[in-house]
XYZ file of C-alpha atoms in Angstrom:
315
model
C 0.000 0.000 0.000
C 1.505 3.514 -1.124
C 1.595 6.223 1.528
C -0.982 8.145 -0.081
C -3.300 5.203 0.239
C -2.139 5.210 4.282
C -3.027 8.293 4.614
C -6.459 8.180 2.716
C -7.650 4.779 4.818
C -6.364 7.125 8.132
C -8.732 9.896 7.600
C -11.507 7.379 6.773
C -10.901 6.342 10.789
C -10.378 9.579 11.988
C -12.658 12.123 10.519
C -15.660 10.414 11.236
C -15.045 11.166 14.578
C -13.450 14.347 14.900
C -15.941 15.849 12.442
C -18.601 14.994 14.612
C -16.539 17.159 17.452
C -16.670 19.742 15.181
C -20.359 19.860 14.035
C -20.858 20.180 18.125
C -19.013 23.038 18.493
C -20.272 24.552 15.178
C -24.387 23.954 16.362
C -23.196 25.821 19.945
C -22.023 28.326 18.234
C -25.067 28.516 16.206
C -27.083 27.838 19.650
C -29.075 25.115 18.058
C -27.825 23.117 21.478
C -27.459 24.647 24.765
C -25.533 23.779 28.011
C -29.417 22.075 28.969
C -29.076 19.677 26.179
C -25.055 18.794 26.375
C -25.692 18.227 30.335
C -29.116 15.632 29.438
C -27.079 14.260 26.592
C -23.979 13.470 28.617
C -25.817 12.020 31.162
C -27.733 9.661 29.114
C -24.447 8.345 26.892
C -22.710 8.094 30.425
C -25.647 6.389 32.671
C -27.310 4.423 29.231
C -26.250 4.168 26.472
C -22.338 3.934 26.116
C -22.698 1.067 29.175
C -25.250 -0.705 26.411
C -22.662 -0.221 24.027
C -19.507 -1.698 26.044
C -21.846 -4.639 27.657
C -23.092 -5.459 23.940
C -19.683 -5.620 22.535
C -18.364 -7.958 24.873
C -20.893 -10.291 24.720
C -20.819 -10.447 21.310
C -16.987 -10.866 21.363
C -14.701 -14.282 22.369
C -13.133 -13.742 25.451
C -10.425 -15.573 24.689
C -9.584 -13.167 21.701
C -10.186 -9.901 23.696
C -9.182 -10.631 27.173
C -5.699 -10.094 27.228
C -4.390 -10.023 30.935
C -0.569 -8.554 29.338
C -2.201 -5.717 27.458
C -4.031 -4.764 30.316
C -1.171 -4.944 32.634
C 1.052 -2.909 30.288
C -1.844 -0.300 30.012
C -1.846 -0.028 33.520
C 2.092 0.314 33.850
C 2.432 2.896 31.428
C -0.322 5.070 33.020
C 1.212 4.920 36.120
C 4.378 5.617 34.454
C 2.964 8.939 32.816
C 1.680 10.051 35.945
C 4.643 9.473 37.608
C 6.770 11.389 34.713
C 4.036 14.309 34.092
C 3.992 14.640 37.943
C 8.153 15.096 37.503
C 7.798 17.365 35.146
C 5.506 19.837 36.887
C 7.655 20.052 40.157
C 10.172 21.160 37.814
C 8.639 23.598 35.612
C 4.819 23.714 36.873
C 3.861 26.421 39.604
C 3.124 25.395 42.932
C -0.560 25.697 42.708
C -1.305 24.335 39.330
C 0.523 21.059 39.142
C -1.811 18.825 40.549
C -4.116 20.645 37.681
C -1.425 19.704 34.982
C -0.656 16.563 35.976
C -4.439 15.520 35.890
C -4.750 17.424 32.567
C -1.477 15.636 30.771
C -2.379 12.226 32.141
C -6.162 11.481 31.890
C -7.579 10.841 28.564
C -11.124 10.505 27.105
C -10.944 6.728 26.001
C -14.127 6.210 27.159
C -15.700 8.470 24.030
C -13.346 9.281 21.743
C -10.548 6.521 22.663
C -13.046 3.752 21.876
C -15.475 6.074 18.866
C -11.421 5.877 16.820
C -11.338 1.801 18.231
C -14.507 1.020 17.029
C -13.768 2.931 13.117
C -10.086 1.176 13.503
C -11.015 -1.958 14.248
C -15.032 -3.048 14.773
C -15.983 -5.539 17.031
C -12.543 -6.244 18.201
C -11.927 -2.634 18.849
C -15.135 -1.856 21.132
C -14.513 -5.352 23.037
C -11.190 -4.991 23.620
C -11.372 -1.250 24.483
C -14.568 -1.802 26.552
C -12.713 -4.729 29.067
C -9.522 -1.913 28.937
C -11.872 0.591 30.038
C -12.377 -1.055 33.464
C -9.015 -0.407 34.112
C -8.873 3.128 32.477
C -11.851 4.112 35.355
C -10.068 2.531 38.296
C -6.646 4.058 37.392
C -7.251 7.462 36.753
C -10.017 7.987 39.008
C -7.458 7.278 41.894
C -4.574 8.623 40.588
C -6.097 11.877 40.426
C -7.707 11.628 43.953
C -3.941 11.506 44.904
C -1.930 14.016 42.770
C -5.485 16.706 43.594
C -5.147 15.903 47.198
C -1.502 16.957 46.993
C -2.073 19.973 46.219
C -5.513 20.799 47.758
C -5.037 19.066 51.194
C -7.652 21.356 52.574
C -10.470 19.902 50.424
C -9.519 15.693 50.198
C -11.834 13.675 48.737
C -12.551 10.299 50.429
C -11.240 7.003 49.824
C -14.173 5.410 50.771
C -16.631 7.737 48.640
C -14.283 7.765 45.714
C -14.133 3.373 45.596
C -17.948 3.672 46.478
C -18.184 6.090 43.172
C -16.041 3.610 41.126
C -17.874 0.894 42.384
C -21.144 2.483 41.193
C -19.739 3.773 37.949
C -22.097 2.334 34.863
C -18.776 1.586 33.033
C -17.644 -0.754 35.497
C -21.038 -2.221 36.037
C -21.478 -3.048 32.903
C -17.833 -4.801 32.080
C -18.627 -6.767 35.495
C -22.237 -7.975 34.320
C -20.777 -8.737 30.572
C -18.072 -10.704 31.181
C -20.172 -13.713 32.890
C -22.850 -13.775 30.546
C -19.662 -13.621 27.873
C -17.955 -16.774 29.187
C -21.409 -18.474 29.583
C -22.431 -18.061 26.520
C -25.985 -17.514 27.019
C -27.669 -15.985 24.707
C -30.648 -12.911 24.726
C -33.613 -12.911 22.777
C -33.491 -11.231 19.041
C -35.344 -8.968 20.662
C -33.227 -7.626 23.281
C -30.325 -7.714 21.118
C -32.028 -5.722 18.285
C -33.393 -2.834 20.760
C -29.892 -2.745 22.714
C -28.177 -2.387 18.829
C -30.738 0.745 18.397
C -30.298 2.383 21.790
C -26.400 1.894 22.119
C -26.130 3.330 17.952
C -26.619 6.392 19.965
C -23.811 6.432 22.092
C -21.384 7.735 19.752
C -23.083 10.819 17.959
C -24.467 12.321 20.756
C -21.067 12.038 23.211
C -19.258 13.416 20.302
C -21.702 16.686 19.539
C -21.178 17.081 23.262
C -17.787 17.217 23.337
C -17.575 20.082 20.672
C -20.344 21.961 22.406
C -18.444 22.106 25.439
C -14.900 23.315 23.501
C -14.706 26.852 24.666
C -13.060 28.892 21.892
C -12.659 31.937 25.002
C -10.440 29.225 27.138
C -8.347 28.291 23.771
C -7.534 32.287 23.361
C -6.636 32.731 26.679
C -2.751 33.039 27.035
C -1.943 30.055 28.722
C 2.031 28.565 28.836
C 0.609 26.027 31.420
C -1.795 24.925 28.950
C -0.008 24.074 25.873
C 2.829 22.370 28.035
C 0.039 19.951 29.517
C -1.438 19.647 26.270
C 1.825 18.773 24.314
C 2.543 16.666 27.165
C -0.892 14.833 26.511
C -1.332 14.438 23.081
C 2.747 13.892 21.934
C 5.264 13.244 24.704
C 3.226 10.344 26.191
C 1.280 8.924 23.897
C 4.992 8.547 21.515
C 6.775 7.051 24.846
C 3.965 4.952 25.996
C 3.938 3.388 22.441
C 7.187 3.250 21.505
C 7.470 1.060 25.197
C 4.746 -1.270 24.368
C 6.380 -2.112 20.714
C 9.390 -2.470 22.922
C 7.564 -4.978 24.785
C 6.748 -7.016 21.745
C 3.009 -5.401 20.870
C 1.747 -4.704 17.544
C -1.432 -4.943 15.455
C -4.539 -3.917 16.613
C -3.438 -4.452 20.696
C -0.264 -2.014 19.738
C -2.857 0.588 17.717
C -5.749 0.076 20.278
C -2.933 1.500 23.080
C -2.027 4.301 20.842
C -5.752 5.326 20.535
C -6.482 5.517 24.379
C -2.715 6.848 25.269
C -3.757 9.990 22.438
C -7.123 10.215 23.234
C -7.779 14.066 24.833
C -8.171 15.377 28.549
C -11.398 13.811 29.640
C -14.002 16.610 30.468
C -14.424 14.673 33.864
C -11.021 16.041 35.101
C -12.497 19.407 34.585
C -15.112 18.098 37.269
C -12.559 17.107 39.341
C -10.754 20.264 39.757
C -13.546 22.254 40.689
C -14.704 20.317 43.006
C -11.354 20.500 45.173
C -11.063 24.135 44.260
C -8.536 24.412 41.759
C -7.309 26.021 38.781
C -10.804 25.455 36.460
C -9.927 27.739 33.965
C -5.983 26.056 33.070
C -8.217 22.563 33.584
C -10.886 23.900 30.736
C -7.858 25.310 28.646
C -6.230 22.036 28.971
C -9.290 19.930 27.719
C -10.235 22.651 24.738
C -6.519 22.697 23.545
C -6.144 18.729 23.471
C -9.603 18.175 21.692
C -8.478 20.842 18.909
C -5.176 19.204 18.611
C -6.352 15.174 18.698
C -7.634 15.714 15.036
C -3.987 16.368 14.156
C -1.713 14.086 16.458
C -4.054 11.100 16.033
C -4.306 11.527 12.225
C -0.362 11.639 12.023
C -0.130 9.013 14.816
C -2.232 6.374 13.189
C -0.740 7.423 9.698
C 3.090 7.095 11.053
C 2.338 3.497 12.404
C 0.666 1.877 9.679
C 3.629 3.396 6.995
C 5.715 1.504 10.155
C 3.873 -1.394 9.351
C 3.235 -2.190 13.326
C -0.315 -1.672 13.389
């Protein structure tokens, strides 16, 4: 396959999704959705639908196939290894006050919208699967890494261990990988039924998390002046997602485990660390700059990402 042709079948997997970003932010603009609609919307995809969507896929899939104990374990070394780097970095060049903001920011990706959306394009079945059963461990990671590196640097306003394991506990994600994976390995199967109307109501998972994400990109944030910013996003959406990926080929990964990695390592700041932040009283404003600057640049770095390592011929 000629580069040309690499680069054509790319932006058949990436602008799907990244377009769909786009049209958000261009119907906010427009005000044909409001903040009313992106708050109902999110809900929905994060209580309903997507959890329809990742139990669905893994009952569908073969266990055996998608369950891969090594790229789970890797996925959970490297993340812990980029929050341990990013959290480095920012005692180094980050001030006092914002660095448990940056680290969060550099560190916790959106692979539970756009990470699996560019999975699903890449790779199908396998793709939303294998990125659901990765998702479990996606949730427990950076939910408590980011309990710490806040806490840090907002020891006046710690959140709980207890509520924050209760909240993961409850979490529809993780519900739904725990309910799939029995009914998976049992192989029972659901009515035609069932099936059909969980097809219809997960189908739409992806559109409406993706118009939400571009109706919440603030173009304000992305003018403000921000040196803080653009570090955390470089740091997010190049320095790690190239080190995290170069170690896992390293390790011996390639093919669609090696290019499933690279999708959730480059996947943008997740508009939950936003959340995060202002609940401990932080920096909101560098933790909105942060997500609006990463979600602009994914369209970019992912494109040339997924473009690099198929001309590499590892994915």
């Amino acid at each position: 396959m000629t580069l040309t042709a690499i680069f054509l079948n790319t932006l058949e997997t990436t602008l799907p999704v990244f377009v769909m970003v786009f049209i958000g932010l261009g119907l906010r603009r427009l005000n044909w959705i409001d903040a009313t609609f992106i708050h109902t919307a999110s809900a929905l995809v994060f209580k309903a639908t997507l959890p329809t969507l990742v139990f669905l896929s893994i009952i569908n899939a073969d266990l055996d196939t998608t369950l891969n104990p090594a790229l789970l374990g890797f996925f959970l070394l490297a993340t812990i290894s980029s929050f341990l780097l990013t959290w480095f970095w920012a005692v180094w060049r980050v001030p006092h006050a914002d660095r448990g903001v940056y680290v969060q920011g550099a560190f916790r990706g959106n692979c539970g919208i756009v990470g699996l959306a560019l999975a699903a394009n890449l790779y199908g079945d396998y793709g939303l699967s294998a990125g659901g059963l990765l998702l479990g461990v996606v949730i427990l990671s950076y939910n408590a890494l980011s309990v710490i590196v806040l806490s840090a640097y907002h020891s006046q306003q710690q959140a709980g261990w207890l509520d924050i394991l209760r909240d993961i506990l409850r979490n529809p994600l993780i519900i739904s990988v725990l309910l799939a994976i029995p009914v998976a390995w049992s192989g029972l199967s659901l009515p035609g039924w069932v099936m059909t109307s969980g097809d219809y109501f997960a189908s739409l998972t992806m559109p409406l998390a993706l118009l939400c994400i571009g109706g919440t990109v603030s173009m304000n944030a992305i003018r403000a002046d921000s040196k803080t910013a653009v570090s955390a996003s470089m740091m997010k959406m190049v320095v790690l997602p190239a080190l995290c990926v170069g170690g896992a080929w390293l390790a011996g990964f390639s093919g669609p485990e090696l290019g499933l990695m690279f999708l959730f390592f480059a996947s943008p700041t997740a508009a939950a660390s936003f959340v995060m932040v202002k609940a401990v009283g932080g920096n909101d404003k560098l933790a909105a700059n942060i997500i609006a600057l990463t979600t602009l640049m994914a369209s970019i770095t992912v494109t040339a990402g997924i473009f690099l390592l198929r001309s590499a011929g590892v994915i």
